[in-house]
Structure formats: C-alpha cells, structure tokens
mmCIF file of C-alpha atoms in Angstrom:
data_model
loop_
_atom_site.group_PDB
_atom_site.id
_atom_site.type_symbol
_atom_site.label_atom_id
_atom_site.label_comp_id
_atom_site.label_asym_id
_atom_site.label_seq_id
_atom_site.Cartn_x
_atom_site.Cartn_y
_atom_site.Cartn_z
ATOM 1 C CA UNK A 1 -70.576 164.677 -97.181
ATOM 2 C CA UNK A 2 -68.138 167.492 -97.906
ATOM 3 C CA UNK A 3 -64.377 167.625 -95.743
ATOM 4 C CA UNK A 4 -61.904 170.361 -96.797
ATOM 5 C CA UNK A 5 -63.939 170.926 -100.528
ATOM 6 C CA UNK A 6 -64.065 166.972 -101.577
ATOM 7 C CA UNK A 7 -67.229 165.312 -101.930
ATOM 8 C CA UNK A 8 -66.310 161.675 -99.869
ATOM 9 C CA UNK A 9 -68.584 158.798 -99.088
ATOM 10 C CA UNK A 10 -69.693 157.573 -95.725
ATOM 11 C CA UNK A 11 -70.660 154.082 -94.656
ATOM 12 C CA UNK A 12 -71.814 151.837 -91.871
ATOM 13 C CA UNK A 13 -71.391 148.085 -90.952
ATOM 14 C CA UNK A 14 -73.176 146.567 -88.371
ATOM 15 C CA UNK A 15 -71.655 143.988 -86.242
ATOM 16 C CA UNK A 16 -72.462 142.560 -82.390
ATOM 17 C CA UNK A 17 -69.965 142.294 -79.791
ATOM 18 C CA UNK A 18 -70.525 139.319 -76.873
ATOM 19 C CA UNK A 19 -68.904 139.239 -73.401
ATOM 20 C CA UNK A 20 -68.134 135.652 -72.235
ATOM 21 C CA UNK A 21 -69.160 135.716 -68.231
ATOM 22 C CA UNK A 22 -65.748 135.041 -66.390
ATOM 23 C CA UNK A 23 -65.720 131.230 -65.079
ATOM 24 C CA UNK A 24 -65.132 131.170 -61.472
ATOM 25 C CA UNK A 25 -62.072 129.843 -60.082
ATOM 26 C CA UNK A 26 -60.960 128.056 -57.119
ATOM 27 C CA UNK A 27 -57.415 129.804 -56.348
ATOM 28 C CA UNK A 28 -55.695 133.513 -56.566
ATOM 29 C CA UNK A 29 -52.693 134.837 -56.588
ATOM 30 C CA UNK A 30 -52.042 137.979 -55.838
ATOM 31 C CA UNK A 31 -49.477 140.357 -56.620
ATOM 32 C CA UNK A 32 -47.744 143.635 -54.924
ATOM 33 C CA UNK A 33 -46.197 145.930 -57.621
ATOM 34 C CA UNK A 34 -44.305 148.765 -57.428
ATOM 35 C CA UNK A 35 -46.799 150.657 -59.825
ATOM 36 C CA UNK A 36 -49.856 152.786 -58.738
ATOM 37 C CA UNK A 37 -53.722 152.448 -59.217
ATOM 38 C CA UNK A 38 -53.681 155.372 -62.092
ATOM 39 C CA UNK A 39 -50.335 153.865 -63.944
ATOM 40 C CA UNK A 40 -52.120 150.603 -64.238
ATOM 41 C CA UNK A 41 -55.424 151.359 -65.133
ATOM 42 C CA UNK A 42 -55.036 154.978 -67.367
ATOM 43 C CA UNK A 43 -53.873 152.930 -70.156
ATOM 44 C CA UNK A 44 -55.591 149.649 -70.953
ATOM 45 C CA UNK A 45 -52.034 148.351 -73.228
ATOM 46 C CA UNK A 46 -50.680 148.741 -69.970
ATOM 47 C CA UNK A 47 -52.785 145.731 -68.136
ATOM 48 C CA UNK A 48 -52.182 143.748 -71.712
ATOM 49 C CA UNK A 49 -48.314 144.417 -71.487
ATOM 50 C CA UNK A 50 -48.587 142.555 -67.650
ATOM 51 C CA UNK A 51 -50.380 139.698 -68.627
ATOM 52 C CA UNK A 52 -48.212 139.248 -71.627
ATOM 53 C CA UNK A 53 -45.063 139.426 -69.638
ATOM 54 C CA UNK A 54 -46.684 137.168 -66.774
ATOM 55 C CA UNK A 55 -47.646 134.329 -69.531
ATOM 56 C CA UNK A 56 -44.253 134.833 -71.100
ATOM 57 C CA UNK A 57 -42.594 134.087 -67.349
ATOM 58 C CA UNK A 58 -44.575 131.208 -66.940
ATOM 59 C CA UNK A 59 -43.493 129.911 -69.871
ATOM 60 C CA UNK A 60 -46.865 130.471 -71.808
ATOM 61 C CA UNK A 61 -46.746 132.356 -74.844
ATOM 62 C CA UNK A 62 -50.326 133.627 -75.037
ATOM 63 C CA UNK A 63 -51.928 135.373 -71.953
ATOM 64 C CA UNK A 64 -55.431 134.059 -72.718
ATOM 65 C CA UNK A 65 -55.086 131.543 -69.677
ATOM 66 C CA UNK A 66 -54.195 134.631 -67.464
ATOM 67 C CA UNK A 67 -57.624 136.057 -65.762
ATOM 68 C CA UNK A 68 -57.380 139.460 -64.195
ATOM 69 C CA UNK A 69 -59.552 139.228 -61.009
ATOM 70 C CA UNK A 70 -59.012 142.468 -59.597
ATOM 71 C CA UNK A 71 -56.878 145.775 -59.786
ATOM 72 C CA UNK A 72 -56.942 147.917 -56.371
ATOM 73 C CA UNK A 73 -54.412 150.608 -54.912
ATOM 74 C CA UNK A 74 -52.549 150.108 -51.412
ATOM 75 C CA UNK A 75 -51.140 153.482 -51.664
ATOM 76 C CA UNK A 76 -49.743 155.929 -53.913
ATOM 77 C CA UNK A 77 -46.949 154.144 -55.167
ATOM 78 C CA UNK A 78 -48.143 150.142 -55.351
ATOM 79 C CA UNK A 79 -50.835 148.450 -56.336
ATOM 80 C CA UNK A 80 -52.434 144.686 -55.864
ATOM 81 C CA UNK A 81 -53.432 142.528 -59.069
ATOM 82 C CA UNK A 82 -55.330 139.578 -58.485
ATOM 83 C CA UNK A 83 -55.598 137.070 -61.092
ATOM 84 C CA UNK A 84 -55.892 133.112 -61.676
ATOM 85 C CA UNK A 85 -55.239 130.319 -64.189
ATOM 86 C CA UNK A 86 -57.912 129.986 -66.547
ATOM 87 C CA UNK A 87 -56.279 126.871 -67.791
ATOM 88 C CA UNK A 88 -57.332 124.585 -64.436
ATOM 89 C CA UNK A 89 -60.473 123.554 -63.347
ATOM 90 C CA UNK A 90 -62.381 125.438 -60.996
ATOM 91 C CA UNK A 91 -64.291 122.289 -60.401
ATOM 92 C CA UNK A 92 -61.679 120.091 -58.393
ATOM 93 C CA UNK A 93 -58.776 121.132 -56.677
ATOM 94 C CA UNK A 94 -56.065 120.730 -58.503
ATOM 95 C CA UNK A 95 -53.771 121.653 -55.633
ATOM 96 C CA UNK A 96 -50.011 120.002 -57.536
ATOM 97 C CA UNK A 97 -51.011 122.120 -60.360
ATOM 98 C CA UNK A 98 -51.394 125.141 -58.381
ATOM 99 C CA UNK A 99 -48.256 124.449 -56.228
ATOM 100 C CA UNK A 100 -45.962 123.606 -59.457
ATOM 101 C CA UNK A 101 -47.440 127.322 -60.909
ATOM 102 C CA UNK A 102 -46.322 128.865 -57.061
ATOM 103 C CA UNK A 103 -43.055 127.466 -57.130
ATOM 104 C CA UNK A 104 -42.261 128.951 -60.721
ATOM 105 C CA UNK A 105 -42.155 132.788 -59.476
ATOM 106 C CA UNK A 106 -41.639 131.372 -55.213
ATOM 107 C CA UNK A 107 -38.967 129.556 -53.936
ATOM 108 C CA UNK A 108 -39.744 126.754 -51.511
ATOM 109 C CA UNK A 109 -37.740 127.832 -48.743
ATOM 110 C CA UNK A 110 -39.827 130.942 -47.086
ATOM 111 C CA UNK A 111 -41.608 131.659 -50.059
ATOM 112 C CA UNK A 112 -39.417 134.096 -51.645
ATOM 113 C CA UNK A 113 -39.813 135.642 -55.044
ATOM 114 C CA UNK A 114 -37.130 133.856 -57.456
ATOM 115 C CA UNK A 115 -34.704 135.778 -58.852
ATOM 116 C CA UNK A 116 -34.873 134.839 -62.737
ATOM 117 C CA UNK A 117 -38.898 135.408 -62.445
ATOM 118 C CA UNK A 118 -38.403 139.173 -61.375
ATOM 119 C CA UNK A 119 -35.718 139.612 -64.444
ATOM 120 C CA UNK A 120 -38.661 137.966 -66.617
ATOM 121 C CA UNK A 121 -40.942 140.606 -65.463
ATOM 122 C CA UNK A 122 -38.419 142.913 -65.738
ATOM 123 C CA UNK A 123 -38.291 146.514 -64.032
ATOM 124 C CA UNK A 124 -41.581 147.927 -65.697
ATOM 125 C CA UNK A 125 -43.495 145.273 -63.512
ATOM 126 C CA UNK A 126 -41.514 145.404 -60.208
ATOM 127 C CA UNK A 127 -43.088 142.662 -58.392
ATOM 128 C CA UNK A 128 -42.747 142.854 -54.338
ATOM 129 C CA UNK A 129 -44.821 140.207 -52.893
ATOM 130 C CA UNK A 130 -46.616 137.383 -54.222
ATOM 131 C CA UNK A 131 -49.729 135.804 -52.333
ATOM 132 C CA UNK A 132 -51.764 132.482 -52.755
ATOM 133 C CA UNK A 133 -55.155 132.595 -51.744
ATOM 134 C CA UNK A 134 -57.533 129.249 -52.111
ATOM 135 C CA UNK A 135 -60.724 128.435 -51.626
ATOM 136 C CA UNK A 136 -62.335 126.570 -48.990
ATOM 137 C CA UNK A 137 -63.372 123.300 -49.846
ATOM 138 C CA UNK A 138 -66.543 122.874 -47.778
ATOM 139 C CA UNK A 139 -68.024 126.074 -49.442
ATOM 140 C CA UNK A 140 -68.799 123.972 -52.349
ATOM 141 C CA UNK A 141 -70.117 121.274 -50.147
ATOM 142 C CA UNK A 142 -73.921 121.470 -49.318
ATOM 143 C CA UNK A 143 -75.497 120.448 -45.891
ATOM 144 C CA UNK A 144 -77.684 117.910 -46.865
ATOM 145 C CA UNK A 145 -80.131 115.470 -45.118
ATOM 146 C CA UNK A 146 -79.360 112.867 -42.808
ATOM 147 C CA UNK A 147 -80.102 109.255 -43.971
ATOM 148 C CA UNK A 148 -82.378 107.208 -41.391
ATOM 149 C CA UNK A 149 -83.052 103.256 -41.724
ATOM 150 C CA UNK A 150 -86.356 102.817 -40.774
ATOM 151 C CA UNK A 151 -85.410 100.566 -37.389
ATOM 152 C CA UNK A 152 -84.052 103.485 -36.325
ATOM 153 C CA UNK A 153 -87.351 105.478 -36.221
ATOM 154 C CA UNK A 154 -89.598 104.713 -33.465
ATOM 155 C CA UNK A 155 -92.429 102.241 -33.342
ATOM 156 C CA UNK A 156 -95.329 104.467 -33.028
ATOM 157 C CA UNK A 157 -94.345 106.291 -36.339
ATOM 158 C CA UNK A 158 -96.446 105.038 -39.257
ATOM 159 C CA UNK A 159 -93.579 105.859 -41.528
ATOM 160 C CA UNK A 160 -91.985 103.146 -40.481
ATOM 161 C CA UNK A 161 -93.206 100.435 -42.636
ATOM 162 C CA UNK A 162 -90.808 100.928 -45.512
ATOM 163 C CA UNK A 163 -88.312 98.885 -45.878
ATOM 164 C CA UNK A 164 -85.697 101.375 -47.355
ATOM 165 C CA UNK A 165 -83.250 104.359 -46.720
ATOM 166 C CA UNK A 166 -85.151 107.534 -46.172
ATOM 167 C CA UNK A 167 -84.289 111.198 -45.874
ATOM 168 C CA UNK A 168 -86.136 113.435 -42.719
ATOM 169 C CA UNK A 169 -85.950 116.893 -42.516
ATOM 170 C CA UNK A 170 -85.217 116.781 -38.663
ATOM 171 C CA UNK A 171 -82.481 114.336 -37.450
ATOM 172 C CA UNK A 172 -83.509 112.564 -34.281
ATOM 173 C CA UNK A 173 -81.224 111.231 -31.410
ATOM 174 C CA UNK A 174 -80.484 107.594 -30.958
ATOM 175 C CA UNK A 175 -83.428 105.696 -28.752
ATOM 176 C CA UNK A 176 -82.366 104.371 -25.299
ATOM 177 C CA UNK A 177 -81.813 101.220 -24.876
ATOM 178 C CA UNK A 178 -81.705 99.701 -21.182
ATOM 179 C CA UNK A 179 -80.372 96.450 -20.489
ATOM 180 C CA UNK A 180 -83.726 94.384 -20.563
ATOM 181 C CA UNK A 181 -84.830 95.734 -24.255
ATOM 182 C CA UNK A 182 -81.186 94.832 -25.502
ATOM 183 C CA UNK A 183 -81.231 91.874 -27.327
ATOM 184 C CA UNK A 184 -77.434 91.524 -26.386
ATOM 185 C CA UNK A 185 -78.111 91.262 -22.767
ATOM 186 C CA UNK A 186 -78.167 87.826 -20.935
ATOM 187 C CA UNK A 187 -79.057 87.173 -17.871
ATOM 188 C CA UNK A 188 -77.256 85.109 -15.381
ATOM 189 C CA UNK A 189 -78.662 81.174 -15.035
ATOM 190 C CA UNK A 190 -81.542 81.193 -11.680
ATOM 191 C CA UNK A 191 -79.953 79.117 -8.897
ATOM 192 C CA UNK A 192 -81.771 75.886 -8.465
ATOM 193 C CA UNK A 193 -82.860 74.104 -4.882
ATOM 194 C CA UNK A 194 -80.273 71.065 -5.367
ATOM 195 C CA UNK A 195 -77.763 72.885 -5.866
ATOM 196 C CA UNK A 196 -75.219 72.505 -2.657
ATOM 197 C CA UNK A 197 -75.473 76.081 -0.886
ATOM 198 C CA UNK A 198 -72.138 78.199 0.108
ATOM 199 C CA UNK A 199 -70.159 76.175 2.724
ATOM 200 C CA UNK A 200 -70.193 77.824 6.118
ATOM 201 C CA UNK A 201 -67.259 78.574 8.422
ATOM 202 C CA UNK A 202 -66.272 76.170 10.444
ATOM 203 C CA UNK A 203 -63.800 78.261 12.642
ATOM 204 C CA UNK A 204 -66.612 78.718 15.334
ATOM 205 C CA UNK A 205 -67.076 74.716 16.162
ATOM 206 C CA UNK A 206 -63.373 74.477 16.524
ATOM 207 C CA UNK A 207 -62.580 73.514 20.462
ATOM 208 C CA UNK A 208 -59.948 75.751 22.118
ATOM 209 C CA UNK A 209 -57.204 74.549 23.023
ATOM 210 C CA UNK A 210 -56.619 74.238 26.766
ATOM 211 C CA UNK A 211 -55.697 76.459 28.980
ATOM 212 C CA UNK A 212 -51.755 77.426 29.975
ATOM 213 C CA UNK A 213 -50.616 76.474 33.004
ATOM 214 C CA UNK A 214 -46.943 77.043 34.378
ATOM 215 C CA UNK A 215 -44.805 74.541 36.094
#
C-alpha cells in the first residue's frame, strides 16, 4: 500500500465485542437538568462526564454502579435522565438503601435538592428536580392457586379420598351448613311427663272483697 510515495504495511486483528443485557432494577430516579436532548446525547463523553460526576457526589469513585435507564427531552432547554443503582438488588426491596441514596442529593424536609450535592454536580449538570420512582411490589407476585383440604370439597366428588393439601384450578365457595348438620349445635333436653308443669295464676280464685257500704 502506497500513502504520499512510501511503501507502508497494513494489518488486521480480529477481536469480539459482547454486550452484557442490563439487569432489571426495582427503583429510578430521575433527574431534570438544565441541558437539552441534543447537548446530552451529540457527544457520548458527555453522558460519561454525568455519571462520573453523579458517582463522584455520591461518594463513589467509579460510575460502573450508575445505570443510565433513559435519556428523553421535555423541551428545548431540559432534559430527563433516568438511571438506578446497579449496586442493590433488584430482587428484594431494599427500601433503607434506597432512602439513605435519596437523602444524599434530597433533604428530608419537602424533598428539596441539597445544596452541597448541586455544587458537586457543579453548573455543567444543573440539576432542577429529582424524582423517585419504585416498583410495585405485587408485580413480582404471581396469582397462584388456592389450597383446598379435602373436607372442604364436597362428598359426591371422588377426589376426595386423599388425605392431603391439593391445588384446583377453580376455587369453590364455602358449603352451607344449617344448624342440624353442625356438629356444634345442641339441642335443648325434651321435657319429660313428671316433670311439674308451669304454675297457673291464681289471681282468678281469689274472692272479692265485699262490697262498700256507707254509714
């Protein structure tokens, strides 16, 4: 190969790049900056030069553990980043963990941004409000089957003869129960013929008392 007159060399390497998938995460936080859409993304140093500064604020020196979820534009002059902590578990809740994180760039008094975390950020990232968004919990809970003891399943089932725990596909409503099929129910004693029946009133074989009669 021939540049400008000298006779130079050329030569290849191979080599294989792999892209981790990004492991989900349970919280968010989301920031308003005072930079647009194109100033953030036109220059990918500029993205590294956030997360850098955001580790450095939260007194992390490396900005692997910061995850940028999302970069979108609410007008021409700011911008919302969403990112998370790589460093907790997406698995549980860990919701002190996530608070302690808050309450280094919020204050706990009407969530306002701290002072010292905006001069950490300093004016290239002008932060103007800071969100926390976290997941629900029962999105990660499944609906499952209901558990039925088999004396709870009617006689005329034939399923009914094991003597374990089972799962149906169809829970059923409790059977009714009236007062002669409950075990529980007991029946006042039958009155014998000895016994001494209810005494009677005696007010009508009183005799009256005679009659007035003035001097």
């Amino acid at each position: 190969m021939y540049i400008n007159g000298l006779l130079t060399e050329m030569t290849s390497a191979a080599f294989r790049v792999s892209v981790e998938e990004t492991a989900p995460s349970n919280h968010m936080f989301i920031f308003e900056i005072q930079k647009s859409y194109e100033q953030l993304t036109k220059d990918p140093g500029t993205i590294l030069a956030f997360t850098t500064k955001l580790a450095q604020a939260l007194g992390d020196r490396f900005p692997k553990n910061v995850i940028i979820r999302n970069v979108e534009a609410k007008n021409n002059e700011r911008s919302f980043i969403s990112w998370s902590n790589a460093s907790l578990s997406h698995k549980i809740c860990q919701k002190k963990a996530i608070e302690t994180l808050k309450y280094l760039m919020l204050t706990r008094r009407r969530d306002r941004i701290r002072n010292e975390f905006v001069r950490a950020m300093d004016s290239r990232f002008h932060i103007r409000n800071i969100r926390l968004d976290l997941r629900v919990q029962s999105e990660y809970v499944s609906k499952g089957l209901p558990v039925v003891f088999p004396e709870e399943i009617p006689q005329e089932d034939d399923s009914a003869t094991v003597a374990t725990p089972m799962l149906v596909k169809e829970e059923r409503p409790p059977l009714i129960i009236t007062q002669h099929e409950n075990h529980l129910y007991k029946p006042p004693p039958p009155l014998s013929s000895t016994s001494s029946p209810r005494p009677r009133s005696s007010a009508a074989n009183q005799r009256l008392p005679p009659p007035y009669v003035p001097p």
